[in-house]
PDB file of C-alpha atoms in Angstrom:
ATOM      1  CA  UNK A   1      10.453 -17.022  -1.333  1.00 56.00           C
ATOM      2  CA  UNK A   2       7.179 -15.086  -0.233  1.00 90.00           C
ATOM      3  CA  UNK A   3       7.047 -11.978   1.527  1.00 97.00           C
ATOM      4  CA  UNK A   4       3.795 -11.002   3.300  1.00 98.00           C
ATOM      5  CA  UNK A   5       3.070  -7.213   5.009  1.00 98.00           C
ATOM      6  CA  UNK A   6       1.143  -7.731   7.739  1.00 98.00           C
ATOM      7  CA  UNK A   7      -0.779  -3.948   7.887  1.00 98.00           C
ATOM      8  CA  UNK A   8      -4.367  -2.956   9.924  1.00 96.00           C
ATOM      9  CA  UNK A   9      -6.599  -0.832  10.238  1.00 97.00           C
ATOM     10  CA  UNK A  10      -5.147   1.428  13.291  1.00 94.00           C
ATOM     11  CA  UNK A  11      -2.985   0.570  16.111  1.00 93.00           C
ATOM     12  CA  UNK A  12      -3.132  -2.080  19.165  1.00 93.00           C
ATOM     13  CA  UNK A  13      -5.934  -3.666  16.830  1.00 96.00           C
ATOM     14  CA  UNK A  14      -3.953  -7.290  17.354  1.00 96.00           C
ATOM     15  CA  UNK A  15      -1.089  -6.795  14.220  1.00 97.00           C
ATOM     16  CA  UNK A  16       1.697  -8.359  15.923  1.00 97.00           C
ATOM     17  CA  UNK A  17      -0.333 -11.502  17.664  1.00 98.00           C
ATOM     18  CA  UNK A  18      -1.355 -12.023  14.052  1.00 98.00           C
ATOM     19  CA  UNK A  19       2.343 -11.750  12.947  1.00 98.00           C
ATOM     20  CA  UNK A  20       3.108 -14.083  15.686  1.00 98.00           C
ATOM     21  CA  UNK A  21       0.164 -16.720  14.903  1.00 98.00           C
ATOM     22  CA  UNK A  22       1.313 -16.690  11.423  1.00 98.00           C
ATOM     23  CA  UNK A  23       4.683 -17.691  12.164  1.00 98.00           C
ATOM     24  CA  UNK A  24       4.129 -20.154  14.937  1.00 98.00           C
ATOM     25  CA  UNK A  25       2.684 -22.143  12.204  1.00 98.00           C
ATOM     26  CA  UNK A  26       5.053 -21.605  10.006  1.00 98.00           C
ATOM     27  CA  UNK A  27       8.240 -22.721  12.150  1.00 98.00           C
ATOM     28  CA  UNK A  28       6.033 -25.275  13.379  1.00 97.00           C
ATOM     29  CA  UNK A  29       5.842 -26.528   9.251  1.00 97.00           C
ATOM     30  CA  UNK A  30       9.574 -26.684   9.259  1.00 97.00           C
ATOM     31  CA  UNK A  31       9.713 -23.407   7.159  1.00 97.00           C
ATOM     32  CA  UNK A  32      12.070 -20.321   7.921  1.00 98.00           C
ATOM     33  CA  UNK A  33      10.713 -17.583   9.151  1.00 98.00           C
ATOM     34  CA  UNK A  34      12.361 -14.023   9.563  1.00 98.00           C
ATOM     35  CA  UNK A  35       9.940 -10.991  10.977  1.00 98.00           C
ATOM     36  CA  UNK A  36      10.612  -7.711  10.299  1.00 98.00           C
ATOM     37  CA  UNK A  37       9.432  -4.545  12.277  1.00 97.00           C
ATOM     38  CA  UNK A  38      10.652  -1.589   9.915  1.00 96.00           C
ATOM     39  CA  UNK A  39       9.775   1.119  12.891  1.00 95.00           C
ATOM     40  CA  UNK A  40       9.159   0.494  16.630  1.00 93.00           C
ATOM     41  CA  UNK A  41       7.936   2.867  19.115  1.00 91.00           C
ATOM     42  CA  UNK A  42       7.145   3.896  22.632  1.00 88.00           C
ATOM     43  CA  UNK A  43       8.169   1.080  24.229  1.00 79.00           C
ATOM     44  CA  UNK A  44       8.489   1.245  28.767  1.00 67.00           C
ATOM     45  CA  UNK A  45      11.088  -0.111  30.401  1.00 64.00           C
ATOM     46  CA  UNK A  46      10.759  -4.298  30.430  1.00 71.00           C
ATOM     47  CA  UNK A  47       8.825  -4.438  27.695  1.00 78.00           C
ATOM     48  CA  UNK A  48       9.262  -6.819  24.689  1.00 80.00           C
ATOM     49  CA  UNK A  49       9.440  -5.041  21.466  1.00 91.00           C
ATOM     50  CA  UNK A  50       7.136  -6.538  18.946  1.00 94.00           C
ATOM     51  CA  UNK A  51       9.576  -8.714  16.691  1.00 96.00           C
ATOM     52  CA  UNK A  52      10.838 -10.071  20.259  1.00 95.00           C
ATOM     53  CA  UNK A  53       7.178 -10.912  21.021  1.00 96.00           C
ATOM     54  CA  UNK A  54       6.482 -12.407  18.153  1.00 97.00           C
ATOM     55  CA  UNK A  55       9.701 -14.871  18.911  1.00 97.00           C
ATOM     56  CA  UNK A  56       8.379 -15.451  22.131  1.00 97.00           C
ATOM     57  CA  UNK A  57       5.066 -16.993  20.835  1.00 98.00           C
ATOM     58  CA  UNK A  58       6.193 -18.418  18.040  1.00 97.00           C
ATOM     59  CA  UNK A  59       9.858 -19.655  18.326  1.00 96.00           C
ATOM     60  CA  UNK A  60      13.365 -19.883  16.422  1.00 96.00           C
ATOM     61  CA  UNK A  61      12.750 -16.854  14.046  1.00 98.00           C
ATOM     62  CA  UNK A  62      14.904 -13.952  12.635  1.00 98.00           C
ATOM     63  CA  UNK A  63      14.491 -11.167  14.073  1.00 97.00           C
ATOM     64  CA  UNK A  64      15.006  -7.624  12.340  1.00 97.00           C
ATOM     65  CA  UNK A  65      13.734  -4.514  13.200  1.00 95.00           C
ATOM     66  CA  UNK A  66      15.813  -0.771  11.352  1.00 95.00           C
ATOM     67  CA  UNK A  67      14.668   1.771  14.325  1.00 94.00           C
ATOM     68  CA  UNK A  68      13.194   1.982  17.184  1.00 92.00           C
ATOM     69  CA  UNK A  69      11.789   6.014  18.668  1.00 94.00           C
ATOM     70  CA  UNK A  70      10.918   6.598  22.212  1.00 92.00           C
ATOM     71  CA  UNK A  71       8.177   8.285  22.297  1.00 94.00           C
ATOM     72  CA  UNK A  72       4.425   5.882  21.349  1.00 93.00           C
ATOM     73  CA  UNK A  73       4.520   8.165  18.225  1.00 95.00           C
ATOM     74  CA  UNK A  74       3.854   7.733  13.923  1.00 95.00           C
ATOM     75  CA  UNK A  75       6.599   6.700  13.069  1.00 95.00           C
ATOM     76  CA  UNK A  76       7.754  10.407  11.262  1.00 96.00           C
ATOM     77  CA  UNK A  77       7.007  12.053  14.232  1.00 96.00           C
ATOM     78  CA  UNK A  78       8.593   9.949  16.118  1.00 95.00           C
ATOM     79  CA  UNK A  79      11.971  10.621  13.817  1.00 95.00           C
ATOM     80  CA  UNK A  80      11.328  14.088  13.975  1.00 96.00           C
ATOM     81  CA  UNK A  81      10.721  14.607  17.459  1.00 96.00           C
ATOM     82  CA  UNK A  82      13.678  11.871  18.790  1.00 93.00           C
ATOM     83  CA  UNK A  83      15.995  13.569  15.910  1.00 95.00           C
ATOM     84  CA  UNK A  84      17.166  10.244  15.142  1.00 94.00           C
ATOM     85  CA  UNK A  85      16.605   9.595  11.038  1.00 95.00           C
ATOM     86  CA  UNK A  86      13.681   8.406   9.869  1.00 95.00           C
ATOM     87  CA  UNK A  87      12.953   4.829   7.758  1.00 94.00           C
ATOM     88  CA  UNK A  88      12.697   5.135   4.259  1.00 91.00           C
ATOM     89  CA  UNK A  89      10.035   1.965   2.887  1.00 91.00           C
ATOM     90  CA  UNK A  90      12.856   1.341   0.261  1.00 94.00           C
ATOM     91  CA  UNK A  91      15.367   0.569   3.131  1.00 96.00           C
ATOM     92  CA  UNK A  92      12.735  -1.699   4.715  1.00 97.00           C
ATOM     93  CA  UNK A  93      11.766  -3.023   1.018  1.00 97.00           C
ATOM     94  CA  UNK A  94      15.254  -3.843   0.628  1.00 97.00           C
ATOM     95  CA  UNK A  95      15.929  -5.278   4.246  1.00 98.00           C
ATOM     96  CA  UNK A  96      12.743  -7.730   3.400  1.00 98.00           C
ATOM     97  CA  UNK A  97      14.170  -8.874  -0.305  1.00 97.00           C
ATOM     98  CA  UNK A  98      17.687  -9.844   1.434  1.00 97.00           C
ATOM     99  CA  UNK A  99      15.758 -11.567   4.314  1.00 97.00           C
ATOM    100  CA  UNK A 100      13.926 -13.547   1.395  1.00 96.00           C
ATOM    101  CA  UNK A 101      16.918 -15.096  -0.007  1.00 95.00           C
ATOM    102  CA  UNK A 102      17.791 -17.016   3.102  1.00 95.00           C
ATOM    103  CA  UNK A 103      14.273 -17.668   4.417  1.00 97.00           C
ATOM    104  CA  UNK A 104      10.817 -19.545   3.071  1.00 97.00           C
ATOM    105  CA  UNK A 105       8.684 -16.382   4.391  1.00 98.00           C
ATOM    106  CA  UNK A 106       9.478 -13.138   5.795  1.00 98.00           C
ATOM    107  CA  UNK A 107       6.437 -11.182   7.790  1.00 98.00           C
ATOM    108  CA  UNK A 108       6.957  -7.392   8.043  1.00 98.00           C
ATOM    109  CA  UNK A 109       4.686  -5.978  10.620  1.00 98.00           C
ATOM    110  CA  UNK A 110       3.390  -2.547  10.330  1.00 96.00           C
ATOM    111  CA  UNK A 111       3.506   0.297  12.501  1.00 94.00           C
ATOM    112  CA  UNK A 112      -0.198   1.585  12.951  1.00 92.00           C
ATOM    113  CA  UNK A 113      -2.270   1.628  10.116  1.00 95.00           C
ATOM    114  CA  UNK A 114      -1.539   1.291   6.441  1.00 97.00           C
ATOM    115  CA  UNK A 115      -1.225   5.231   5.436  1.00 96.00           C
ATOM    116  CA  UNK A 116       0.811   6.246   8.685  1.00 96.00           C
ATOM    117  CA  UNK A 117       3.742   8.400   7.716  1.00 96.00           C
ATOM    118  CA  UNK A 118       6.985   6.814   7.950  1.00 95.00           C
ATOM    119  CA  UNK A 119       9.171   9.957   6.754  1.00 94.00           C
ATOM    120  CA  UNK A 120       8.693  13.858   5.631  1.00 92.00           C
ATOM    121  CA  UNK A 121       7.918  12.413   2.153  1.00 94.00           C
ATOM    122  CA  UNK A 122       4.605  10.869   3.381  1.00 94.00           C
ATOM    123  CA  UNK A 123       5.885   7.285   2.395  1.00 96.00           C
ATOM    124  CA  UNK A 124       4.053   4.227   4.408  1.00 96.00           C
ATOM    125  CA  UNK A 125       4.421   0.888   4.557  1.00 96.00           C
ATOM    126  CA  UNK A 126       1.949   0.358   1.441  1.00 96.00           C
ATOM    127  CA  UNK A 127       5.282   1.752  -0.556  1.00 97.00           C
ATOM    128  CA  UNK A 128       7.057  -1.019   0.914  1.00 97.00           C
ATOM    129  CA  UNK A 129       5.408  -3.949  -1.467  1.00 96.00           C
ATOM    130  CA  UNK A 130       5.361  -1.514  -4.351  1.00 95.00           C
ATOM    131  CA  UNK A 131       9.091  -1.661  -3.954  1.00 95.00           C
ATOM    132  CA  UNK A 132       9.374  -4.847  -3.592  1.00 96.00           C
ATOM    133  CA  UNK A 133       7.886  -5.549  -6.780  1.00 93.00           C
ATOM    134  CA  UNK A 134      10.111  -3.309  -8.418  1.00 93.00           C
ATOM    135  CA  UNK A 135      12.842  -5.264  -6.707  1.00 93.00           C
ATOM    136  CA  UNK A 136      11.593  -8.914  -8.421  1.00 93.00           C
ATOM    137  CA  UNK A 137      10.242 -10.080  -4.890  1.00 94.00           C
ATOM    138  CA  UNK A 138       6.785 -12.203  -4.592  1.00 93.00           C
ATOM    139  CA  UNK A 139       5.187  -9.979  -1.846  1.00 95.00           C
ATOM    140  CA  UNK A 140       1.375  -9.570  -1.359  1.00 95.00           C
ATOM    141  CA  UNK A 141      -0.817  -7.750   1.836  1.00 97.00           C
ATOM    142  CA  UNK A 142      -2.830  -9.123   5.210  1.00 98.00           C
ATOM    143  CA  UNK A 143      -5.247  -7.122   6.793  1.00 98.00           C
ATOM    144  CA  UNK A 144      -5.479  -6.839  10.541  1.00 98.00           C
ATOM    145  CA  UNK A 145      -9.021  -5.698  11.604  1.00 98.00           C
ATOM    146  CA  UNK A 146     -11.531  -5.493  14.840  1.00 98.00           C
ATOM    147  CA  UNK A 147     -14.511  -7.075  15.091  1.00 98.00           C
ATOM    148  CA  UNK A 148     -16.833  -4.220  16.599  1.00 96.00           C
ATOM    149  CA  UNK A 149     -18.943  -0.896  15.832  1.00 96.00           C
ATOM    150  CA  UNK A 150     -16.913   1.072  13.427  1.00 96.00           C
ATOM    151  CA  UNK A 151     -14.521  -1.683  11.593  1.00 98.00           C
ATOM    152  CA  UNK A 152     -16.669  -1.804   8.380  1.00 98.00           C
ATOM    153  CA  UNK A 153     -15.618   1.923   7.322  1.00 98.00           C
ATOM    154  CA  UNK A 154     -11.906   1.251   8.402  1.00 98.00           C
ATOM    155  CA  UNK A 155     -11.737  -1.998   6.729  1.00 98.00           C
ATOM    156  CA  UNK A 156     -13.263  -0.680   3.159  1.00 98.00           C
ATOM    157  CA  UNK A 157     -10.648   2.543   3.565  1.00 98.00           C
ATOM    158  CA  UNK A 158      -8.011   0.486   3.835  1.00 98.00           C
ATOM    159  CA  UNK A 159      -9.084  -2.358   1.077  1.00 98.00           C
ATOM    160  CA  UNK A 160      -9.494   0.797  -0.944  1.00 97.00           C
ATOM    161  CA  UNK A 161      -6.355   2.113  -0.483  1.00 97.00           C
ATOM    162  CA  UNK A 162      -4.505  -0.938  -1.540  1.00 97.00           C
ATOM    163  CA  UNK A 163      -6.624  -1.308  -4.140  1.00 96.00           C
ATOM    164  CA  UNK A 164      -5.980   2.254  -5.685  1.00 95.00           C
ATOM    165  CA  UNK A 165      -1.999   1.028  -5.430  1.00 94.00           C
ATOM    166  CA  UNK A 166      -2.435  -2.034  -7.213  1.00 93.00           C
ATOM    167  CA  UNK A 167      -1.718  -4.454  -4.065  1.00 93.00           C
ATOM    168  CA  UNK A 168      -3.163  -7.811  -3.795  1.00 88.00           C
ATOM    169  CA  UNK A 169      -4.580  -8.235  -0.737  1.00 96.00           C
ATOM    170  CA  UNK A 170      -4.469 -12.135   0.921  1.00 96.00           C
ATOM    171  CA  UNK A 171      -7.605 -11.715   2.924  1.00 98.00           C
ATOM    172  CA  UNK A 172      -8.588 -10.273   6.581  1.00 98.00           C
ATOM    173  CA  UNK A 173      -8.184 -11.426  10.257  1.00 98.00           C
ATOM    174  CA  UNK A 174      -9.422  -9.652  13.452  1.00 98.00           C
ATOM    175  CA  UNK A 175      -7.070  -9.384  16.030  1.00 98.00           C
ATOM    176  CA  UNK A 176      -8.510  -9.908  18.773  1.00 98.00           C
ATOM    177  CA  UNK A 177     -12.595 -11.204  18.693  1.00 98.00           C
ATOM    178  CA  UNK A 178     -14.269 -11.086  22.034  1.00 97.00           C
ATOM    179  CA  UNK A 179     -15.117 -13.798  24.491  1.00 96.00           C
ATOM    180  CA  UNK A 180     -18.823 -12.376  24.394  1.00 95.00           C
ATOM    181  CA  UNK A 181     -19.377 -10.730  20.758  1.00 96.00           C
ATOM    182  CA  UNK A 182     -22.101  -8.116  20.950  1.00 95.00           C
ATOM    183  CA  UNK A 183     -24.408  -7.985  17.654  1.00 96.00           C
ATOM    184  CA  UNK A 184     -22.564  -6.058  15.662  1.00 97.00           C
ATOM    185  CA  UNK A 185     -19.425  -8.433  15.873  1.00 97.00           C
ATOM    186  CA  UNK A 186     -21.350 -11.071  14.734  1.00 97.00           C
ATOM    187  CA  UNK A 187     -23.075  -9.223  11.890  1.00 97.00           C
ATOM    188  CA  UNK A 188     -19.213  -8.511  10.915  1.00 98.00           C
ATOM    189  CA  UNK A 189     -18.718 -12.108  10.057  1.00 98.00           C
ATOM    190  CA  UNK A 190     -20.547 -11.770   7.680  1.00 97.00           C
ATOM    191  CA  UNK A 191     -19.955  -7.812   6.455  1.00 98.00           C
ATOM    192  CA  UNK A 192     -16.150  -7.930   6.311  1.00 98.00           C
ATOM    193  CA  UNK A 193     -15.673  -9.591   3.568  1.00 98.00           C
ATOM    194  CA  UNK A 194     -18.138  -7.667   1.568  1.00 98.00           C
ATOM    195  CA  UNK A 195     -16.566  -4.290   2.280  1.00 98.00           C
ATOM    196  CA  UNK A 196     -13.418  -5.202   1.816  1.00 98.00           C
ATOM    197  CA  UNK A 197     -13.988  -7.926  -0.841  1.00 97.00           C
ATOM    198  CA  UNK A 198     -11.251 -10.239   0.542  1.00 98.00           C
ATOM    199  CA  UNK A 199     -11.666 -13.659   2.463  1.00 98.00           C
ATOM    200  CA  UNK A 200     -11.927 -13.378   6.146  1.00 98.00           C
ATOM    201  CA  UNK A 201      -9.026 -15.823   7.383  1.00 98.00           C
ATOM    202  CA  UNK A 202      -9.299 -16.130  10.800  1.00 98.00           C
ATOM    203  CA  UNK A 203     -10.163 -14.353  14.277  1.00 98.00           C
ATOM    204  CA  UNK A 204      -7.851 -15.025  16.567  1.00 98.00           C
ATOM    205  CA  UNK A 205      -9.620 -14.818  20.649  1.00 98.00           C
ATOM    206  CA  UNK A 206      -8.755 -11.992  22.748  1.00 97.00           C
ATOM    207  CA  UNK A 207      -5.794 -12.173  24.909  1.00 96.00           C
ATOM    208  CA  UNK A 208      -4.655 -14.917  23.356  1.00 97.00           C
ATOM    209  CA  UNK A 209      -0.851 -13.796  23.787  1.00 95.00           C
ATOM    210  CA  UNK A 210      -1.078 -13.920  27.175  1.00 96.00           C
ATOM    211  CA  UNK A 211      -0.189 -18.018  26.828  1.00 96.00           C
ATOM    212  CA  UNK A 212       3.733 -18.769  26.222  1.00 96.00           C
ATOM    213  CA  UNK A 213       4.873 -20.912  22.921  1.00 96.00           C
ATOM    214  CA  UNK A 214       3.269 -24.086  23.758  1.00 96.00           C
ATOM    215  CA  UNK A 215      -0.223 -23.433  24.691  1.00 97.00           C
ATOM    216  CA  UNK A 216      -0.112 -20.692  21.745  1.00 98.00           C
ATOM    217  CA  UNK A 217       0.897 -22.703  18.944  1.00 98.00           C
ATOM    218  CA  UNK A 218      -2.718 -24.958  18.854  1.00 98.00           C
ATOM    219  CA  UNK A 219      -4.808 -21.338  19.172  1.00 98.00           C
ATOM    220  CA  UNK A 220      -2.782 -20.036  16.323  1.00 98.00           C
ATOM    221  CA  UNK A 221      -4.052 -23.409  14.316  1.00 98.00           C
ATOM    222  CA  UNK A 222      -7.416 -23.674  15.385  1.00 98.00           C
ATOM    223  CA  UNK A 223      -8.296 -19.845  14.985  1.00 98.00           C
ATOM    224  CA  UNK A 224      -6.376 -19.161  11.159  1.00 98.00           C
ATOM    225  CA  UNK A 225      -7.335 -20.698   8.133  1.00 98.00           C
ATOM    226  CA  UNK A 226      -5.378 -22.871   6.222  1.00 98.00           C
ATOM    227  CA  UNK A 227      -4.197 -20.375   3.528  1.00 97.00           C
ATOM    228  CA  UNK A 228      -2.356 -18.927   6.442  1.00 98.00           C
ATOM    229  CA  UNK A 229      -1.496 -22.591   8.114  1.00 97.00           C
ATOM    230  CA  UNK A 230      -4.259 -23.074  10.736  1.00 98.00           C
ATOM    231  CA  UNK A 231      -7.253 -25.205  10.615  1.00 98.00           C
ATOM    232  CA  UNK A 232     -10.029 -22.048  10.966  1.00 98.00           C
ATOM    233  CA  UNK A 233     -13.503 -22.550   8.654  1.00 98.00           C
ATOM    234  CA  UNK A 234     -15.121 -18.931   7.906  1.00 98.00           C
ATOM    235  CA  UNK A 235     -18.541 -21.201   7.573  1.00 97.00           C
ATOM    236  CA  UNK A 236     -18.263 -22.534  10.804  1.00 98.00           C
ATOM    237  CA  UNK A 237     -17.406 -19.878  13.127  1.00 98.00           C
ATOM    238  CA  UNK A 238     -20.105 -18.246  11.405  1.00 97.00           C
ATOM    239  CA  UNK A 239     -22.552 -21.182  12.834  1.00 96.00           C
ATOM    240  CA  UNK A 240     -20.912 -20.750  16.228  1.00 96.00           C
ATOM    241  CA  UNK A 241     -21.912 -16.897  16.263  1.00 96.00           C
ATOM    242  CA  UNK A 242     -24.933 -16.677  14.670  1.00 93.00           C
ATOM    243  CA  UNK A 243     -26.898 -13.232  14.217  1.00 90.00           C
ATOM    244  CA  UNK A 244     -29.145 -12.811  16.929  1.00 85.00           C
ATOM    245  CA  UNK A 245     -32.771 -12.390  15.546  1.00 82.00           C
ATOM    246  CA  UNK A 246     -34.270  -9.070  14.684  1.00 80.00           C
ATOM    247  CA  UNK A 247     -35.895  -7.169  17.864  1.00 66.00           C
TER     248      UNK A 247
END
């Protein structure tokens, strides 16, 4: 049994087409797969909440999500303002331990970034593997990050915060890396891992969830690496985006 939280560096930064990625290889391995979305918000009419897009992309997987608030909110304002109660990271701790028993990996996706307030208490998701240890359940942290101007200092508060909890952290990907990366996405490759000091595991291309299931499933393999199921080489997408030469 292995629970992984899926967490970033802000919001629409690319967490749930990582989630999704990660378990289209995963059902695609045989394994059982449950995602869980502890807080959802802001949704418009027609639109797929994220546990229901990650199903979409990836296939057969359990879904289980323990609120949803209207408005595209933290997820304690959200509570506050909708009146409707907030979620306590022991309740989604909990939820993710009794997914565990019946599956060979649960992913629980994030709402924003790591230290956004899920209650009045100032809990976040990063209390939800801390109570998961408590609870006897193998858990351990992905990263979510861009690839531009202003992702080094985001990506080293965030390492740092895990760090200062005591959370092992499985590595980094970027969400969503651009068709035509400007210099400082390329110097990134390369800076990322530094700042963070954690193993860049993929970079999956923008837009890539715009494909349904089938034309998905080889992106997620060709752009994770295999710790995560996918076929991605850190030293070769390097090669493929080289720094451009000093002016």
């Amino acid at each position: 049994m292995r629970v992984l939280i899926i967490t970033g560096t802000g919001t629409e930064i690319g967490k749930t087409v990582v989630t999704a990625a990660i378990a289209s290889l995963a059902v695609a391995a045989g394994r059982r797969v449950a995602v869980l979305k502890p807080a959802q918000a802001g949704l418009v009419p027609g639109e797929l909440c994220d546990v229901d897009e990650v199903a979409r992309l990836a296939g057969p997987v359990t879904r289980s999500e323990l609120a949803r608030y209207p408005e595209p909110l933290a997820p304690a304002t959200g509570a506050r303002r909708s009146g409707l109660p907030p979620v306590c990271p022991r309740r989604a701790a909990e939820e993710a331990a009794r997914l565990a028993e019946g599956h060979d990996l649960v992913l629980v996706e994030g709402a924003g970034g790591l230290l956004v307030r899920y209650d009045r208490e100032g809990r976040t998701i990063a209390d939800v593997p801390v109570a998961l240890r408590d609870l006897g359940v193998d858990v351990s942290v992905l990263m979510v990050t861009t690839a531009g101007l202003g992702t080094l200092n985001t990506t080293a508060l965030t390492a740092e915060a895990l760090r200062t909890r005591g959370l092992p952290l499985d590595g980094l990907v970027i969400g969503s890396w651009p068709a035509a990366p400007d210099l400082a996405a390329c110097c990134n490759l390369t800076d990322l891992p530094a700042v963070a000091n954690a193993p860049l595991l993929g970079a999956l291309p923008e837009r890539c969830a715009k494909h349904d299931r089938k034309a998905f499933l080889p992106i997620a393999r060709a752009y994770l690496a295999p710790e995560l199921g996918g076929t991605w080489s850190h030293r070769a997408f390097l090669a493929q985006h080289p720094e451009p030469s000093r002016i």
